Coordinates of C-alpha atoms and ligand atoms in Angstrom, one line a residue:
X141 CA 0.0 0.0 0.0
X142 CA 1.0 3.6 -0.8
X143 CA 0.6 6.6 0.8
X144 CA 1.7 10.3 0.8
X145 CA 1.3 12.9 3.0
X146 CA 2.8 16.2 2.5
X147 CA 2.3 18.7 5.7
X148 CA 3.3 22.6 5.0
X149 CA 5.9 21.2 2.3
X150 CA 8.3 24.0 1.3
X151 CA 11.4 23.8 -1.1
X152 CA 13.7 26.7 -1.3
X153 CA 16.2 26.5 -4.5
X154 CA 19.1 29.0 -4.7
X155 CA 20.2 30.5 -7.8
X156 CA 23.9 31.4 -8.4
X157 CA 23.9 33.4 -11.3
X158 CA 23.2 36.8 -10.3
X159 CA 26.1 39.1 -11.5
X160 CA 27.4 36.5 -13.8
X161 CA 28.2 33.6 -11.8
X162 CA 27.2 31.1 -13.6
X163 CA 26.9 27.5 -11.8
X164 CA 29.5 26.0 -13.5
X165 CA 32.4 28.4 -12.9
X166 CA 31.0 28.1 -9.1
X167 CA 31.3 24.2 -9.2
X168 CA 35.1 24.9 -10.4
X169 CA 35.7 27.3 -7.7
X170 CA 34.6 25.0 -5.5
X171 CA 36.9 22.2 -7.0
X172 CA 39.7 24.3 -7.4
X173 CA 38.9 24.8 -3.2
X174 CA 36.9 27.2 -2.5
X175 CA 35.1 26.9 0.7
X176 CA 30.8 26.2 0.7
X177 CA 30.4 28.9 2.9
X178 CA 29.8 31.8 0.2
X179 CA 27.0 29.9 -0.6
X180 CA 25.1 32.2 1.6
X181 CA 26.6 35.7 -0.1
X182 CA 25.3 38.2 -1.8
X183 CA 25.4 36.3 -5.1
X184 CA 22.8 33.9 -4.3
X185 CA 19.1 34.2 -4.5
X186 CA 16.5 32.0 -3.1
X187 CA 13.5 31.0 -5.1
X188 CA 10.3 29.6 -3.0
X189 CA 9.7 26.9 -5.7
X190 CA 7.3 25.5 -3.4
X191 CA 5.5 27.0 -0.3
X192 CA 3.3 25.4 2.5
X193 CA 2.0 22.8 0.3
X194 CA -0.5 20.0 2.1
X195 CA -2.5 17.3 0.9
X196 CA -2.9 13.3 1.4
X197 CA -2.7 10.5 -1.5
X198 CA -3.6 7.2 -1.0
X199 CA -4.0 3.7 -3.2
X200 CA -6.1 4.4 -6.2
X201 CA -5.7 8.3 -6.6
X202 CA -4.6 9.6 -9.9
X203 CA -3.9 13.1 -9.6
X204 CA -3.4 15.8 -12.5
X205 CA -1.5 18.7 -11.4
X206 CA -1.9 22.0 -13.6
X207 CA -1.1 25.8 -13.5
X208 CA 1.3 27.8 -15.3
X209 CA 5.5 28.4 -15.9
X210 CA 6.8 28.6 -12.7
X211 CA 4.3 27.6 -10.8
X212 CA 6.3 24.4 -8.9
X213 CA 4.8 21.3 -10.8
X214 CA 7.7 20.1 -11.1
X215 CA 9.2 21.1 -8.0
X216 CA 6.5 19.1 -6.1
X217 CA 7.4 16.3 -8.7
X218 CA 10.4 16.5 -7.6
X219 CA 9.9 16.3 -4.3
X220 CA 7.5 13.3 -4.6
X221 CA 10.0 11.5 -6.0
X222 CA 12.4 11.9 -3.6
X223 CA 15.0 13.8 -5.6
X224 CA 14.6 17.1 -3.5
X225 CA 13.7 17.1 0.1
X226 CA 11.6 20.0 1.7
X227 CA 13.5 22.4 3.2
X228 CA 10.9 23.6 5.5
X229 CA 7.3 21.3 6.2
X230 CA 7.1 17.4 6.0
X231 CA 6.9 14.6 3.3
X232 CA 6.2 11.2 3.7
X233 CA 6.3 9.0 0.5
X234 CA 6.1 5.7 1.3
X235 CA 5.9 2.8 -1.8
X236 CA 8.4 2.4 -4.3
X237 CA 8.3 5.4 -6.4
X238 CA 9.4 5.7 -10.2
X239 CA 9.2 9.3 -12.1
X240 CA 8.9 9.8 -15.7
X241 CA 10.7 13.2 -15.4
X242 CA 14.1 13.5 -17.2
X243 CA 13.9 10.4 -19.2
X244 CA 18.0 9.9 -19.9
X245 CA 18.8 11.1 -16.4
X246 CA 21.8 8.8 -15.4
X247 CA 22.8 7.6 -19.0
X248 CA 26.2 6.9 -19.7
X249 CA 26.9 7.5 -23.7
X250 CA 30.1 5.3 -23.5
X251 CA 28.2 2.4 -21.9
X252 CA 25.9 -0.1 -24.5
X253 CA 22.2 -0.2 -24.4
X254 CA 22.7 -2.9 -22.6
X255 CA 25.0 -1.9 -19.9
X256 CA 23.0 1.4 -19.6
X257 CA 19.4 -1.3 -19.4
X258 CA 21.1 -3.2 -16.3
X259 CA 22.6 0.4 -14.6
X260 CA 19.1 2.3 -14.8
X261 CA 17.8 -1.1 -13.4
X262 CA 19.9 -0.7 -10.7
X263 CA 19.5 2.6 -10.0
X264 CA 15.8 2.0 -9.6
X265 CA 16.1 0.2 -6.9
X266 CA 16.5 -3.9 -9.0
X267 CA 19.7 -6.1 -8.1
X268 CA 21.8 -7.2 -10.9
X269 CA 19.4 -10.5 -11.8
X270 CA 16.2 -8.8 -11.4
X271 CA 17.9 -5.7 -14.0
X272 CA 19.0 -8.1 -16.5
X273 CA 15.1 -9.9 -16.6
X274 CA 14.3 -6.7 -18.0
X275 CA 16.1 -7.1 -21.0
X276 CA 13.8 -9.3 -23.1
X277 CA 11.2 -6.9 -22.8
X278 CA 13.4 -3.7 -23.1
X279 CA 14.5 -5.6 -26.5
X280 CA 10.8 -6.1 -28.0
X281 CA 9.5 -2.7 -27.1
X282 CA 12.5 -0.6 -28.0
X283 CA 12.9 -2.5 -31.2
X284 CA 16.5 -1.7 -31.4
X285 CA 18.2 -4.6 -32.1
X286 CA 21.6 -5.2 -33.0
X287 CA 22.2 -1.5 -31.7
X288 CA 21.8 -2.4 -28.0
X289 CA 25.7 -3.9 -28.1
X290 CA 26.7 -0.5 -29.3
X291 CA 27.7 2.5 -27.1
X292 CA 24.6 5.1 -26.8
X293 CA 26.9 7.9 -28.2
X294 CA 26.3 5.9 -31.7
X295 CA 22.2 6.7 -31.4
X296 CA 20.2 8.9 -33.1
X297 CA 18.3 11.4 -30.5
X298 CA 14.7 9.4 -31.3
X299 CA 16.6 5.9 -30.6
X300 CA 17.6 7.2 -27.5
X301 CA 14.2 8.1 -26.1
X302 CA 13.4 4.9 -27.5
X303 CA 16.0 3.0 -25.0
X304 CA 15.2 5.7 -22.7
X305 CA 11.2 5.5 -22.6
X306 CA 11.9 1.0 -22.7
X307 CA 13.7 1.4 -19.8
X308 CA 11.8 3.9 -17.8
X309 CA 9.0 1.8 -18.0
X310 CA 9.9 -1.4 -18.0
X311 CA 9.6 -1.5 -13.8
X312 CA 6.3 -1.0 -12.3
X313 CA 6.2 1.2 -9.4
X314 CA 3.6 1.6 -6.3
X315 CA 4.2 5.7 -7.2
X316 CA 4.0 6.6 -10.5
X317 CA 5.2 10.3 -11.1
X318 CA 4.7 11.8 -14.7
X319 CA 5.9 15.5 -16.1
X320 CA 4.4 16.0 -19.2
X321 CA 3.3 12.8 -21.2
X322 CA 6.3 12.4 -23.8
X323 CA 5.3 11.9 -27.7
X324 CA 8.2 9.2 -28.4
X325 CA 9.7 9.3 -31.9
X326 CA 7.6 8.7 -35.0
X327 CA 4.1 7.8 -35.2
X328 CA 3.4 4.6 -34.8
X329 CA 6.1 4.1 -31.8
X330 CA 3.7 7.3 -30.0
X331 CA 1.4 4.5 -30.5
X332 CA 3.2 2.2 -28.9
X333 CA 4.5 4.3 -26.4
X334 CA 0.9 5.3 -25.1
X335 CA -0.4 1.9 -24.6
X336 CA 2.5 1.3 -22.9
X337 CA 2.1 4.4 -20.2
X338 CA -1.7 3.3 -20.1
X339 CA -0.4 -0.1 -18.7
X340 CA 2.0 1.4 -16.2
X341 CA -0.5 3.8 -15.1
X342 CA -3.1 0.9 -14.6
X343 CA -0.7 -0.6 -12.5
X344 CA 0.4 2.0 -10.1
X345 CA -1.1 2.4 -7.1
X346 CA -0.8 6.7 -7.1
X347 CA -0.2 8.4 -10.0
X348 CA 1.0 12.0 -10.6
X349 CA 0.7 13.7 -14.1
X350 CA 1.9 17.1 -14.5
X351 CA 0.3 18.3 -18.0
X352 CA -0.9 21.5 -20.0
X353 CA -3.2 19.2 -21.6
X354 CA -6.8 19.3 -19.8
X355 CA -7.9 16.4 -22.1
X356 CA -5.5 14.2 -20.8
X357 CA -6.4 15.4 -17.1
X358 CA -9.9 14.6 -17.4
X359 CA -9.0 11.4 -19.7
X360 CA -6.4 9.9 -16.7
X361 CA -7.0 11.4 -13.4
X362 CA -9.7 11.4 -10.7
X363 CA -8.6 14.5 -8.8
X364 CA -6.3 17.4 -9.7
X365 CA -4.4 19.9 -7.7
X366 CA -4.2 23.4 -9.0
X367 CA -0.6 25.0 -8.4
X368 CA -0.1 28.9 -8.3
X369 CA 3.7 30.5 -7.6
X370 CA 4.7 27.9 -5.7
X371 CA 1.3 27.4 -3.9
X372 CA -1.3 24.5 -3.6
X373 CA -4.4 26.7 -4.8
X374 CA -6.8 24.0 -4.6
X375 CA -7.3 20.1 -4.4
X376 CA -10.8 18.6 -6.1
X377 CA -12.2 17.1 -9.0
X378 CA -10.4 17.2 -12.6
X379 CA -13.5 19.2 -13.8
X380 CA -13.4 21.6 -10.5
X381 CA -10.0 22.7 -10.7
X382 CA -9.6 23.0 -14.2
X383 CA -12.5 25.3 -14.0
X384 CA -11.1 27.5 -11.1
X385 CA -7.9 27.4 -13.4
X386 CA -9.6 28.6 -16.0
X387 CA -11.3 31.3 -14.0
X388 CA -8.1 32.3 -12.9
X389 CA -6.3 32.7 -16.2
X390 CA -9.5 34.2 -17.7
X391 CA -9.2 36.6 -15.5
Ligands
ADP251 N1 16.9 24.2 -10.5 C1 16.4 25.3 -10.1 N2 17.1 26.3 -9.5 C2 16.5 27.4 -9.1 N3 15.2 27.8 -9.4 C3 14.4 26.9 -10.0 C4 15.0 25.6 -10.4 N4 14.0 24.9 -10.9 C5 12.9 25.7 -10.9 N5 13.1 26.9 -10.3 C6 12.2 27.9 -10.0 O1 11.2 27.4 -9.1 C7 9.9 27.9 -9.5 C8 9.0 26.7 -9.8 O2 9.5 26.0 -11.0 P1 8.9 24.7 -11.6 O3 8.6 23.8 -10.4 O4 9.8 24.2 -12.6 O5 7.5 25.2 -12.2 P2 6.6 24.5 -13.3 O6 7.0 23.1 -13.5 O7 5.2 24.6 -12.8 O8 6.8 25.3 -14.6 C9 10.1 28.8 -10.7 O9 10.2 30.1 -10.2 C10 11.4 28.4 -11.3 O10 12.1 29.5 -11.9
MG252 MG1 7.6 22.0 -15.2

C-alpha cells in the first residue's frame, strides 16, 4: 500500500547566477577549493519553488496537477519523487516510487544499451538479476536490435528516447510520477509508447501527471491539484480545478 502525505511542504532552491556567476564556474571554484560557505553571499538568490504545500494520497488516486511556468509542478514532482527534500514542512512517501521526469537522467553514452538497461535497473532500486530480466522486454518494445551492443553515443536522438522510454517503464512502481506525457519518436512508436504508459498507469497504485493538456487530465485522473507560484491553490475534482484554473487565467 502507498501513501503520501505532504504537511506545509516547502522547497527553497538558490540560484547562483546573479552578476554573472554562472553555476558551472561556481562548481570549479569549489573544485579548485573554494570553501561552501559563500554559498550564503550576496550572489545567491533564493526562489520559493514550493510554499506550505499539504495534501494526502492514497491507493487508487490519480492526480493531474496543472497551473502555469513557474508555478512548482515540477518542484513538487520532484519532491514526490524523492529527488529534493523539503527544506521547511514534511513529506512522507512511502511505496516504491518511479518518475517519468528526465527520461535519460543517469545515461552513460560510453556504456551499451545494454549496460546502460542493467545500470538504470539498478539505479531503480533492482539487483543485478532482477535488471538483466528486463532485458527481453526492453528488446521487443524498443525494437533496437543489434544497436543495444553498441555504445549510446552511436544513437540517433529518437533511438535514445526509445531505450530511454523502454527502460523507464519497464519497472512498475507503487508511485507513479509523470511531467508532461512524452510523444516518443515517429508515429506509430507514439502509439506504442501510449499503450505502454496506459499499462503502467493501470498498474500503479498513485499516480501523478503534470500536464498543460486538460484532455489528458480529465481522460487519466480522478482529482487534480491546481498550483499557483509555488502554492497549492486547490485540491478537487479534474473538472473543478480546471474550472477554477480557467477562472483564474481568464481573468
Ligand atoms: N533548479 C532550479 N534552481 C532554481 N530555481 C528553480 C529551479 N527549478 C525551478 N526553479 C524555479 O522554481 C519555480 C518553480 O518552478 P517549476 O517547479 O519548474 O515550475 P513548473 O514546472 O510549474 O513550470 C520557478 O520560479 C522556477 O524559476
Ligand atoms: Mg515544469
Amino acid at each position: 500500500m502507498a501513501h503520501i502525505i505532504l504537511d506545509k511542504t516547502g522547497v527553497e532552491l538558490a540560484i547562483y547566477n546573479t552578476r554573472g556567476r554562472a553555476l558551472k564556474s561556481e562548481i570549479l571554484r569549489r573544485t579548485v577549493g573554494g570553501g561552501l560557505q559563500d554559498v550564503h553571499d550576496s550572489s545567491v538568490q533564493v526562489v520559493n519553488a514550493l510554499k506550505e504545500v499539504s495534501f494526502e494520497a492514497a491507493d487508487g488516486d490519480r492526480i493531474g496537477i496543472v497551473g502555469g511556468n513557474g508555478a512548482g509542478k515540477s518542484t513538487l514532482l520532484r519532491v514526490l519523487s524523492r529527488v529534493y527534500p523539503p527544506t521547511s514542512g514534511r513529506a512522507v512517501i512511502s511505496g516504491r516510487v518511479s518518475s517519468l521526469i528526465d527520461l535519460s537522467m543517469g545515461m552513460d553514452t560510453d556504456a551499451t544499451g545494454y549496460e546502460n538497461i542493467e545500470m538504470r535497473g539498478i539505479m531503480l532500486g533492482l539487483n543485478r538479476k532482477q535488471a538483466q530480466a528486463l532485458i527481453p522486454d526492453i528488446e521487443e518494445f524498443s525494437e533496437l536490435g543489434e544497436f543495444l551492443s553498441l555504445p549510446i553515443r552511436t544513437y540517433s536522438s529518437g533511438m535514445m528516447l526509445r531505450l530511454a522510454f523502454a527502460v523507464s517503464t519497464a519497472v512498475h512502481p507503487e508511485i507513479l510520477v509523470i511531467d508532461e506525457i512524452i510523444g516518443a519518436g515517429d508515429a506509430a512508436f507514439a502509439e506504442k509508447a501510449q499503450k505502454r504508459l496506459q499499462q503502467l498507469i493501470e498498474k500503479a497504485s498513485i499516480m501523478f501527471l503534470a500536464s498543460h493538456d486538460n484532455t489528458t487530465i480529465e481522460r487519466l485522473c480522478t482529482r487534480a491539484l491546481w498550483m499557483k507560484s509555488g502554492r497549492l491553490m486547490m485540491d478537487g475534482s479534474p473538472e473543478a480545478v480546471l474550472a477554477a484554473y480557467k477562472a483564474d487565467k481568464d481573468k
